[in-house]
XYZ file of C-alpha atoms in Angstrom:
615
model
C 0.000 0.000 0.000
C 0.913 3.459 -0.135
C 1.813 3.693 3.307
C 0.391 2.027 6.467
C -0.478 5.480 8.526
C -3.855 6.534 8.839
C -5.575 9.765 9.965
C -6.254 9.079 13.590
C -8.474 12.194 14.198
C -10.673 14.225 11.252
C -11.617 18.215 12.526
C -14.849 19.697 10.549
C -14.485 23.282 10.320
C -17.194 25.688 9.657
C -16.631 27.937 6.940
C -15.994 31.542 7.945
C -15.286 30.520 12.095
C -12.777 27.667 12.699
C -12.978 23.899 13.524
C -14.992 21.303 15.482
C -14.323 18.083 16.964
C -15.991 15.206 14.787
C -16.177 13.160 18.641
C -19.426 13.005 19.926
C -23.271 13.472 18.973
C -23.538 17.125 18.611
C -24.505 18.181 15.582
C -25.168 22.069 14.765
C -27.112 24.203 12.315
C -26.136 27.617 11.361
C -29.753 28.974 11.393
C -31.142 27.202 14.482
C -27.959 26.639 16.732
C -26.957 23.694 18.585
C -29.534 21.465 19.921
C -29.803 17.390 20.416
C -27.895 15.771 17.311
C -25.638 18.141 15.661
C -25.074 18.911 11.555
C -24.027 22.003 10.518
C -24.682 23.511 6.957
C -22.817 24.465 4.127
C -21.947 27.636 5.084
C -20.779 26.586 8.754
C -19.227 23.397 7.587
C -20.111 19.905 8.655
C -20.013 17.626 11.720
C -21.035 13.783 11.348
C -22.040 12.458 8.042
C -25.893 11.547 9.331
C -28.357 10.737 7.314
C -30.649 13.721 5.703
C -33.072 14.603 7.598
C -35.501 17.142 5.191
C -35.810 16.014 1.203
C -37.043 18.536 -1.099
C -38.253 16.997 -4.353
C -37.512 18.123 -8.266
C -34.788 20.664 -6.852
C -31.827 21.063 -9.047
C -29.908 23.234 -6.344
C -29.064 23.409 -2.469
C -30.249 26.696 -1.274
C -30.197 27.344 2.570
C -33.451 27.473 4.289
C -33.771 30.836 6.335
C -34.244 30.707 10.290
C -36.965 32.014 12.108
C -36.590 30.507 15.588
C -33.815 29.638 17.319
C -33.122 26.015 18.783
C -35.235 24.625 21.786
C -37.193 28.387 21.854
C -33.896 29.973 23.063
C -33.532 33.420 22.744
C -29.690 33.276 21.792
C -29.700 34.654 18.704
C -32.005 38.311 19.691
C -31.323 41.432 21.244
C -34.408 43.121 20.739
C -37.471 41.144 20.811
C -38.129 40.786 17.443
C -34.660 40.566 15.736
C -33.008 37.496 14.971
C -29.437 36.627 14.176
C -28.693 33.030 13.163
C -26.878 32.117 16.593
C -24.143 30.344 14.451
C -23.174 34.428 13.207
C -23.412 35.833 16.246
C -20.836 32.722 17.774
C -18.346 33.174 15.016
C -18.797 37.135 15.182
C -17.327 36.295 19.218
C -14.343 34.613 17.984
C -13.613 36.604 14.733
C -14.816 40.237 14.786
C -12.956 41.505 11.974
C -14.153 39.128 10.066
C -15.675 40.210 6.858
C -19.563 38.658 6.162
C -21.933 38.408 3.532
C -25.260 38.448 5.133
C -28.782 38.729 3.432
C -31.048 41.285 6.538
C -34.594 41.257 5.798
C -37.148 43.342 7.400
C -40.216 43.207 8.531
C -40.830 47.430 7.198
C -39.020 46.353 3.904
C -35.561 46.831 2.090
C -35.484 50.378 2.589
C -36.011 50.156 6.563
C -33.228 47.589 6.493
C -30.846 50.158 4.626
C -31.812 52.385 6.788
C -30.700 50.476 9.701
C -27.221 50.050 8.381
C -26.167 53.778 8.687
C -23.090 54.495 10.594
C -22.442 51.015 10.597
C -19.423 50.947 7.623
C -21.504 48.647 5.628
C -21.486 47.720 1.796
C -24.886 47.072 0.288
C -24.217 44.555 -2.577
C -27.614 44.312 -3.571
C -31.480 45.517 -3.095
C -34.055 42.116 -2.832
C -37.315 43.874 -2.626
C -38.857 40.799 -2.918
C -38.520 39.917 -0.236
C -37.799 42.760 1.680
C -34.003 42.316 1.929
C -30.543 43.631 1.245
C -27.707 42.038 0.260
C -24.875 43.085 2.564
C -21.116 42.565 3.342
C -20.394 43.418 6.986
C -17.712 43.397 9.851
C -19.077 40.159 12.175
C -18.288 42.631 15.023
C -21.026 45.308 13.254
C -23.497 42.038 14.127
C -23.922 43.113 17.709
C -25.265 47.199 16.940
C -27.682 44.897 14.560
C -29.201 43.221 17.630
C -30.776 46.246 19.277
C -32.569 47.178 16.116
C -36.296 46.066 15.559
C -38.040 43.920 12.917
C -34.737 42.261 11.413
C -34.115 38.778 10.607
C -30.337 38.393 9.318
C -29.224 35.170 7.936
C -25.748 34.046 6.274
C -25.582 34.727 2.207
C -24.538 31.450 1.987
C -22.981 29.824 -1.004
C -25.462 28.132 -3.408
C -23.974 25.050 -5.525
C -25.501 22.759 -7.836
C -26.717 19.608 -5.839
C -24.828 16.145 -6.594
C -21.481 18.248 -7.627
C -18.947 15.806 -7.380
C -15.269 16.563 -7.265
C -12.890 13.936 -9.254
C -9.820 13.254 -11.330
C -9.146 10.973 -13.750
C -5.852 11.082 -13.220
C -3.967 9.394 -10.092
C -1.982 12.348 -8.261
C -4.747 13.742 -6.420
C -5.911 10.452 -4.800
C -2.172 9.207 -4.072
C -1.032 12.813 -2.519
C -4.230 12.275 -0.362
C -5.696 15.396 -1.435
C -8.885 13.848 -2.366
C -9.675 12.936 0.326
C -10.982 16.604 1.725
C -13.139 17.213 -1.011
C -16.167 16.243 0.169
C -18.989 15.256 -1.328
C -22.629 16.186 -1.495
C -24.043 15.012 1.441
C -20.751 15.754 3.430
C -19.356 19.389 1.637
C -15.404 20.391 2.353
C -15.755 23.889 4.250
C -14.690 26.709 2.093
C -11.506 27.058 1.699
C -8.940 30.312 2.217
C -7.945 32.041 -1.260
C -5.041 31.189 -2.876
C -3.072 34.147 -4.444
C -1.513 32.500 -8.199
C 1.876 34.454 -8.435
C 2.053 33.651 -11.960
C 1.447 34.253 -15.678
C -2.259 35.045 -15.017
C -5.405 32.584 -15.608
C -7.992 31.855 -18.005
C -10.967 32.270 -15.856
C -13.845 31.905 -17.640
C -13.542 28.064 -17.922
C -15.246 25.028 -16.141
C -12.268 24.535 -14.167
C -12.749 27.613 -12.104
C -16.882 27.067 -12.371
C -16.702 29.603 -15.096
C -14.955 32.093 -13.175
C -17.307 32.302 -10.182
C -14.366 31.597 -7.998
C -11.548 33.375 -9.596
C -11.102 37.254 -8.176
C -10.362 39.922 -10.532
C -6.858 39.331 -12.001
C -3.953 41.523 -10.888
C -2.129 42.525 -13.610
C 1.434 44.034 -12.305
C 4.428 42.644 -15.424
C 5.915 44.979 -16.367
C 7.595 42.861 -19.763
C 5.911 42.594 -23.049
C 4.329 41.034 -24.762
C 1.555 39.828 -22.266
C -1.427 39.154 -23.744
C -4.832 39.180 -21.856
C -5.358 36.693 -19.508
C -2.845 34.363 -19.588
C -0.987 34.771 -22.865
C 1.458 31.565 -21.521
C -0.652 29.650 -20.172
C 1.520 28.973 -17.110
C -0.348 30.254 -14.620
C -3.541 28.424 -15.657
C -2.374 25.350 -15.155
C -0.943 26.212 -12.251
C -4.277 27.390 -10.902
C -6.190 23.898 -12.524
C -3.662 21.897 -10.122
C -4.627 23.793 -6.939
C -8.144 24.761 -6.951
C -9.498 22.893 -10.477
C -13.164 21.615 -10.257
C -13.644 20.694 -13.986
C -15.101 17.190 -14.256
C -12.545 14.783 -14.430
C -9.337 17.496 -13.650
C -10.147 18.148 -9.858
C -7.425 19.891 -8.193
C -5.852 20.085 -4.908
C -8.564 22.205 -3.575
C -11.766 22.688 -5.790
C -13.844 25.266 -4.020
C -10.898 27.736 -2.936
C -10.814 31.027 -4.792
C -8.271 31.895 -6.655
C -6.167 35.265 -7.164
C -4.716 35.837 -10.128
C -1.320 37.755 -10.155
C 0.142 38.252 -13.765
C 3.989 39.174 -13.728
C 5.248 37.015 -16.472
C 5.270 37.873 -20.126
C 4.005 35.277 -23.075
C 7.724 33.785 -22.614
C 7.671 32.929 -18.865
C 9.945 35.498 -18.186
C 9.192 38.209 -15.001
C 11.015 40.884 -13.488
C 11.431 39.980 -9.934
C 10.414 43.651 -8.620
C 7.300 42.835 -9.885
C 7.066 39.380 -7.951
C 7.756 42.077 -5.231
C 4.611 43.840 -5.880
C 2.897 40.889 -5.994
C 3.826 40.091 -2.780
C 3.013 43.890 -1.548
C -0.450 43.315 -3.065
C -1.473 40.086 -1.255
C -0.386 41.172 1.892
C -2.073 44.638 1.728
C -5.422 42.847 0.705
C -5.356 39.207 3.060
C -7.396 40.558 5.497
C -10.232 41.588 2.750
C -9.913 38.649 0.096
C -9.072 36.236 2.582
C -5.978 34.892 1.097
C -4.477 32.985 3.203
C -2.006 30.584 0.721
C 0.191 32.404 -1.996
C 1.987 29.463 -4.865
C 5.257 30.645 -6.549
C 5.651 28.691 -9.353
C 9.073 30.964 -10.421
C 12.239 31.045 -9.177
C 14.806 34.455 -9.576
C 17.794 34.187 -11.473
C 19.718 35.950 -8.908
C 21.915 33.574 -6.200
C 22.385 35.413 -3.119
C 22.415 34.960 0.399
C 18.266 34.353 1.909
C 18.982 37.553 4.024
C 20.104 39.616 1.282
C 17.862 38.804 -1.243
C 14.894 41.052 -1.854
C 12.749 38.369 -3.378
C 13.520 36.270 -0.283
C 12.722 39.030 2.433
C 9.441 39.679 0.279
C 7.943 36.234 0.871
C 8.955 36.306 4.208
C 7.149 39.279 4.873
C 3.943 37.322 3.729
C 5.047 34.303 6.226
C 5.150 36.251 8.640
C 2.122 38.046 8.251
C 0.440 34.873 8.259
C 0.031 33.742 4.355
C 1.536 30.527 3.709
C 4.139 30.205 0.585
C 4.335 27.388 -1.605
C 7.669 27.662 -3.602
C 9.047 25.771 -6.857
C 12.285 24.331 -5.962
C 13.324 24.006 -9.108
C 13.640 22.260 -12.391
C 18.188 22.318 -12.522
C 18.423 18.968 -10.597
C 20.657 15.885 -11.073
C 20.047 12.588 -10.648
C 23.891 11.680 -9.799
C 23.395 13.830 -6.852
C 22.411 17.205 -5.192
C 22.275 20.473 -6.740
C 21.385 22.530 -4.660
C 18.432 25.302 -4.402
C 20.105 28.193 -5.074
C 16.988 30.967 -6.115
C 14.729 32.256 -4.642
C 12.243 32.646 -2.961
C 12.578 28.609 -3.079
C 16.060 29.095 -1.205
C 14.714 30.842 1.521
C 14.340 28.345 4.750
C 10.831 29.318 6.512
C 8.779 29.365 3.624
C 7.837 25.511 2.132
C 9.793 24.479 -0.802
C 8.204 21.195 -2.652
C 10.195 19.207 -5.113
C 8.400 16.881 -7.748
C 7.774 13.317 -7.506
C 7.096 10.688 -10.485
C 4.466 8.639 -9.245
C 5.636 5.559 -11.672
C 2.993 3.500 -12.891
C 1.099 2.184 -9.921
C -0.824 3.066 -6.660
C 1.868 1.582 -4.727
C 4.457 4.231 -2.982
C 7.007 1.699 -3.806
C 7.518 2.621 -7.417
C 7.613 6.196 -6.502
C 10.735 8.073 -7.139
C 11.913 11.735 -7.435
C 12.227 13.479 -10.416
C 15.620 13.462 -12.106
C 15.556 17.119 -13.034
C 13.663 18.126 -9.232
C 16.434 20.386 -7.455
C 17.288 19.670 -3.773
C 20.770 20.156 -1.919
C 21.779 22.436 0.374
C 20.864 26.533 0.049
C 23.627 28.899 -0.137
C 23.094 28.887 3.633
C 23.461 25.840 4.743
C 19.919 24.492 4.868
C 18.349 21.626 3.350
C 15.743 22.405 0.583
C 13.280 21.056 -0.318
C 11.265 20.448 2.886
C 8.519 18.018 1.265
C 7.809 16.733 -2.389
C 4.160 16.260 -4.458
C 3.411 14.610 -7.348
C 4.703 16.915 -10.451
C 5.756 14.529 -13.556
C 3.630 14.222 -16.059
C 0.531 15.978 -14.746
C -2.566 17.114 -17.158
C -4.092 20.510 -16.439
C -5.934 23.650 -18.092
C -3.847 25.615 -20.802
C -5.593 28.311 -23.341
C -5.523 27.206 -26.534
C -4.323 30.199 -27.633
C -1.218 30.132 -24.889
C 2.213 30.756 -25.590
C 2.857 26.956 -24.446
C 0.165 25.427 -26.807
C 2.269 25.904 -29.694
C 5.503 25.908 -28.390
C 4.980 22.412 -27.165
C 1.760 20.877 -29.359
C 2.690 17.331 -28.814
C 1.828 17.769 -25.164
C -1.588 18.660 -25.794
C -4.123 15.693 -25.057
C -7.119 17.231 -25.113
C -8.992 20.635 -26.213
C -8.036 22.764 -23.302
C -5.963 20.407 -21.821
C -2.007 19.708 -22.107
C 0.515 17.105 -20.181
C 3.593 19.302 -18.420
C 6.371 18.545 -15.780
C 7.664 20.588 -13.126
C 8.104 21.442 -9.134
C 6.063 24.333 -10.859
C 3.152 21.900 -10.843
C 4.490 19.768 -7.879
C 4.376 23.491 -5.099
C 0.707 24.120 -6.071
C -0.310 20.771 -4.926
C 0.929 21.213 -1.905
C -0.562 24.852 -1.989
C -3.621 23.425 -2.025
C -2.906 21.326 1.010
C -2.072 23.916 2.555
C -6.060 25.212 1.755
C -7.504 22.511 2.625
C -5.685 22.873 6.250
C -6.475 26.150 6.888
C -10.293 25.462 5.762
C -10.192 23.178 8.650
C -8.029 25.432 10.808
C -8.603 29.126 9.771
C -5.747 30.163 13.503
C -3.277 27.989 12.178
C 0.290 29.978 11.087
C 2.206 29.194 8.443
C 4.365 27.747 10.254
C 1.911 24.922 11.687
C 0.660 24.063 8.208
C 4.242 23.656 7.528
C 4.725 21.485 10.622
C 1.363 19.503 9.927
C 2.321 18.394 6.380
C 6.155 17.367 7.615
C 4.960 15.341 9.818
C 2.454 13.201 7.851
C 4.915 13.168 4.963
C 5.477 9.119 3.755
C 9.136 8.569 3.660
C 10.730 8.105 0.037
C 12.257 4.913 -0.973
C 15.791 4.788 -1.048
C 16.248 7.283 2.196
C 17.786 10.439 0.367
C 16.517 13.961 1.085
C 16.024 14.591 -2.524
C 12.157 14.702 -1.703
C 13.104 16.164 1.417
C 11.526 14.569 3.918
C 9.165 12.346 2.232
C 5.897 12.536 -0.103
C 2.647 14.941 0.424
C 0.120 13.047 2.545
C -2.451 15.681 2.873
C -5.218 12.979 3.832
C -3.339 12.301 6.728
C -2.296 16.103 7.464
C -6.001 16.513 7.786
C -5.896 14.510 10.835
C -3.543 16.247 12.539
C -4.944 18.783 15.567
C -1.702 19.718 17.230
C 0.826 20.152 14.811
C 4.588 20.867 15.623
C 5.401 23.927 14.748
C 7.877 24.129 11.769
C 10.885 27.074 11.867
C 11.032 27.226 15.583
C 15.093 27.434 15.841
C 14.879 30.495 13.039
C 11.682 32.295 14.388
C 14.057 33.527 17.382
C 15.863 35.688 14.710
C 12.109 37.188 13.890
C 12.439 40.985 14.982
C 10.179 43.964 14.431
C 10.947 46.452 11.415
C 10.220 49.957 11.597
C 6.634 49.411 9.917
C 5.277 47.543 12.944
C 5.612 44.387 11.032
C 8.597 41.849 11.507
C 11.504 40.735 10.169
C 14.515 38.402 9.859
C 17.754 39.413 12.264
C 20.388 38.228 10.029
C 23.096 39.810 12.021
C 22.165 37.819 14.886
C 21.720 34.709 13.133
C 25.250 34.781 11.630
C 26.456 35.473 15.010
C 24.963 32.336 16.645
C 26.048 30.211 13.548
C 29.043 31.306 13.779
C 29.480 30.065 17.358
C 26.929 27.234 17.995
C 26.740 24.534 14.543
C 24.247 22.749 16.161
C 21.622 26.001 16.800
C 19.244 24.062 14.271
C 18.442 21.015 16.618
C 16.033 23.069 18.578
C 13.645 22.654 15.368
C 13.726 19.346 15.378
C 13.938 18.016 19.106
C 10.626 18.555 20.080
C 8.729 15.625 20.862
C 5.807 16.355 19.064
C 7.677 15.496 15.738
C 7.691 11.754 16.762
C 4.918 10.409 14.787
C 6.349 11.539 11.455
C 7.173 8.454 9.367
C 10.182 9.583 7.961
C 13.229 10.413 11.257
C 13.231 13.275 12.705
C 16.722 12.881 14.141
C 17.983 12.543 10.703
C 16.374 15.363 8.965
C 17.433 17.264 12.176
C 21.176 16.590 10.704
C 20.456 17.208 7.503
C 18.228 20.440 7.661
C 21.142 22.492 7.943
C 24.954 21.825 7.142
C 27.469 24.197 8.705
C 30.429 22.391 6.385
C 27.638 23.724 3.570
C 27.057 27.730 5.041
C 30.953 27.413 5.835
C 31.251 27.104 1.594
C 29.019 30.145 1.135
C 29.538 32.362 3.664
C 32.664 34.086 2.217
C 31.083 37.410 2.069
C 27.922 39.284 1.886
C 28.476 40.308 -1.933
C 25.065 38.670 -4.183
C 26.553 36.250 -6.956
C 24.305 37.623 -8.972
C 25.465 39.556 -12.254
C 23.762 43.128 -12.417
C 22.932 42.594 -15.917
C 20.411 39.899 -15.032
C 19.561 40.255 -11.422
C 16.252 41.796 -11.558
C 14.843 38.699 -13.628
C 12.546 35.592 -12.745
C 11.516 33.079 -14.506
C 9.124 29.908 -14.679
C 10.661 26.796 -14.240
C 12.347 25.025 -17.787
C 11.081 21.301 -17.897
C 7.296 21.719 -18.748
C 7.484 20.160 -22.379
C 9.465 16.492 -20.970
C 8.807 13.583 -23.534
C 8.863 10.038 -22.915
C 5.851 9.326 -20.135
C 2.874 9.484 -19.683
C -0.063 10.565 -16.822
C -0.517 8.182 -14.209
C -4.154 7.424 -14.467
C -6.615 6.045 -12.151
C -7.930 2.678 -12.947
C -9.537 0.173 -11.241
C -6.091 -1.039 -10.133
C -5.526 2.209 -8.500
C -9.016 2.649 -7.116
C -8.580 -0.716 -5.172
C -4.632 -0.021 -4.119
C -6.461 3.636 -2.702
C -9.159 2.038 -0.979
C -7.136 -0.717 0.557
C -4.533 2.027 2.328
C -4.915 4.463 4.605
C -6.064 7.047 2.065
C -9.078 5.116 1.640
C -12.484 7.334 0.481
C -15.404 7.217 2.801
C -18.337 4.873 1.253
C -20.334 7.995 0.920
C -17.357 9.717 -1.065
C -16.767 6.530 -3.499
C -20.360 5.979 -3.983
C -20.444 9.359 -6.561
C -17.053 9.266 -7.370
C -16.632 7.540 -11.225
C -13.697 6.632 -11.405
C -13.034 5.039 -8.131
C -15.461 2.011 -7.738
């Protein structure tokens, strides 16, 4: 099998709030609160997978029905007498206050009167429903509580309405074997909405069923400053990047179908980027996280620049975003060996707290004993000393959404299997199914740092054959990862180098890093010691001695001078091996479908039953 661990614990989040034990009998319902058995709805997430309890007949979609009591005749969700706030908004609005809402308020003197009833409250009024006298509204949860001691209201979540019987699947292996499939839901169970992930890319064709026509892909960014750069995504690139995170096109599910997805061009129709403009990309998703809720960012590029982490401005740009809480999802690189180590010299892929995912060739079974590291996936020491990549994903010979009219259609027209659709190879495709790991965790666990997601996907990696860190320490096992409730926390020995900058926000202490280098080699352990790394698969002790090398910072540490050449120092680029010959897509057969169900990645019945390709 592909590995003998299983997830020992699964935590239901609701959508907007945070997570829930599955242990137990309670069961919840955003509109009427908690009471007896416990279910919560789409919008709140989901607790046991019970059995429906109300059918409608003939309807072709799930729409929420609105509340007008609260459970067991409590008054928990009023403040005045006759206003009434779902209790499951006003709970969240406790723990989250900032928290942005979309709400529908209806009232009882009519749209207008509810309008009204907004002023001074900082509200945006998306939309009028006189029907039903209603408006449409997007609100601060901590606004929720002035709402309360206002008369004749009835405000209810704008919850998300999705076709009934949607079912999320792949044809193709990756996404069952990196366990990723395995938090998609399914109808009568839904995955809680996930976090946005920002694309840091060549942009996206939106308007395709892979992104449900665009309903879940935010207005692109446009920031490249290179020509030519078509409209959209004149490469193509970033599309398929974006198909292998969040894809929900029948058939090409990716990592994490129902996360929104920001589009970031900075690449040309070539591939090519200036890496100021990666900057601004990184300015832009951290001046807008709090608003879009973007909590993941994928950089499928790498700089052409080699300097030291500290001094690189590419490097100290993704930091900023780790340490403002957006987890980064880096390339590591398509310049690797297979007679040994190359290192991973760019960034922001170099850089040691963000997560840098090599590629894995899945070979031509279920099995993880046939699975080996690509020969081209970079890994090897940084310039500093530390071991890169931290985890590898599936990433050779993976099918995903291209324009036809891309850059990379007919550059590489061989590759293309399908209208819409071409086969490409890369850690380019291998860090955004790991980004949308990362989603899926944070859907679950909306407090979780960066740096916890990091820890919680080390920990359930499955160990590599052969024992190398070429895959650093072991394979993606998100279904696993979803299990986990306490994860270790990943960068601990470098976060006591984090220091406020004059902005209020912090940074990395390099001085006083290469001080304590200098004088302690073994500063690194405290990463790795603590005990709540012992279930990983793979040994902690030994990635503890291989994270960082001082024999390898010793090499590099000659002087603070970048390597890089002025002429080309302010360039970035995609990674090279997209267009690889000779293989073919791992697909997922009935072989595969029994090897899934047999290991520890197994689908719930419920899941299987409308999944087609797994029987």
């Amino acid at each position: 099998m592909k590995d003998s661990n299983s997830p020992r614990s699964e935590t239901r989040s609701n959508a907007l709030w945070g997570s829930s034990s599955r242990g137990g009998d309670t069961r919840s319902n955003a509109m009427w609160g908690r009471g007896g058995q416990r279910r919560a709805n789409a919008l709140w997430g989901r607790g046991g997978r019970g059995v429906v309890l109300g059918l409608v007949a003939a309807l072709t979609i799930a729409v929420p029905l609105g509340a007008t009591a609260s459970s067991g005749g409590s008054n928990s969700g009023k403040g005045n007498d006759d206003t009434f706030i779902a209790p499951g908004l006003l709970k969240g609005a406790e723990k989250n206050p900032g928290q942005k809402l979309h709400v529908i308020i209806q009232s009882s003197a009519g749209a207008a009167d509810a309008k009204a009833k907004l002023s001074g409250l900082g509200a945006n009024v998306r939309k009028q429903l006189d029907l039903i006298g209603a408006v449409a509204v997007d609100i601060t949860a901590g606004k929720l509580d002035s709402l309360r001691k206002k008369g004749g209201l009835t405000i209810t979540a704008d919850a998300p309405v999705k076709l009934s019987g949607t079912v999320n699947y792949s044809t193709q292996m990756w996404p069952y074997a990196s366990g990723v499939a395995y938090g998609w839901g399914y109808p009568l169970s839904p995955a809680p909405p996930a976090p946005t992930i920002a694309i840091v890319d060549s942009g996206i064709q939106a308007n395709r069923a892979d992104f449900d026509n665009g309903a879940r892909v935010l207005p692109q960014v446009n920031l490249a400053s290179l020509t030519p750069n078509a409209a959209g995504d004149g490469r193509g690139h970033g599309t398929f990047v974006a198909g292998i995170a969040a894809g929900s096109a029948p058939g090409f599910a990716g990592a994490t179908p129902n996360a929104r997805v920001l589009p970031i061009d900075v690449m040309d129709d070539s591939g090519k980027a200036l890496t100021s403009d990666v900057i601004a990309a990184c300015n832009y998703i951290l001046q807008n996280k709090a608003a879009l809720n973007i909590k993941v960012a994928n950089f499928s590029l790498h700089s052409a620049a080699q300097n030291h982490f500290y001094n690189d401005p590419l490097d100290r740009a993704v930091e900023k975003l780790w340490f403002g809480g957006v987890f980064v999802a880096a390339a590591a690189g398509n310049y690797g060996s297979a007679s040994g180590p190359s290192g991973v010299l760019n960034a922001p892929g170099n850089d040691p707290f963000v997560m840098t995912v090599g590629a894995v060739d899945l070979g031509s079974s279920f099995y993880r004993s046939d699975d080996t590291v690509a020969p081209w996936s970079a890994w090897g020491s940084t310039e500093d000393g530390f071991a890169k990549p931290e985890i590898s994903a599936p990433g050779r010979y993976m099918v995903g959404p291209v324009p036809s009219s891309a850059t990379l259609t007919s550059e590489r027209p061989d590759h293309v299997v399908s209208a819409g659709y071409m086969q490409l190879s890369g850690t380019s495709f291998s860090a955004p199914v790991v980004a949308g790991a990362a989603a899926q965790l944070l859907a679950r666990h909306p407090s979780w740092t960066p740096d916890q997601v990091k820890g919680a996907l080390m920990v359930t990696a499955a160990a590599l054959p052969g024992g190398s860190h070429a895959g650093g320490v072991g394979e993606l096992n998100a279904a696993r990862a979803l299990g986990v409730t306490a994860p270790p926390v990943a960068n601990s020995g470098l976060n006591a180098f984090k220091a406020s900058d004059s902005s209020g926000g912090l940074t990395f202490n390099a001085a006083s890093w290469i001080d304590v280098v200098k004088s302690n080699a073994s500063w690194a352990d405290a990463s790795w010691g603590d005990a709540s790394w012992g279930d990983a698969s793979w040994t902690d002790a030994s990635w503890g001695d291989a994270s960082w090398s001082a024999s390898s910072w010793g090499d590099a540490s000659w002087g603070d001078a970048s390597w890089a050449d002025a002429s080309w120092a302010d360039t970035s680029s995609e990674d090279g091996v997209e267009g690889e010959s000779g293989g073919t897509a791992a697909v997922m057969d009935g072989a595969a479908a029994a090897a899934l169900q047999a290991s520890s990645m197994a689908l719930p019945a419920a899941q299987v039953a409308v999944d087609p390709v797994v029987p």
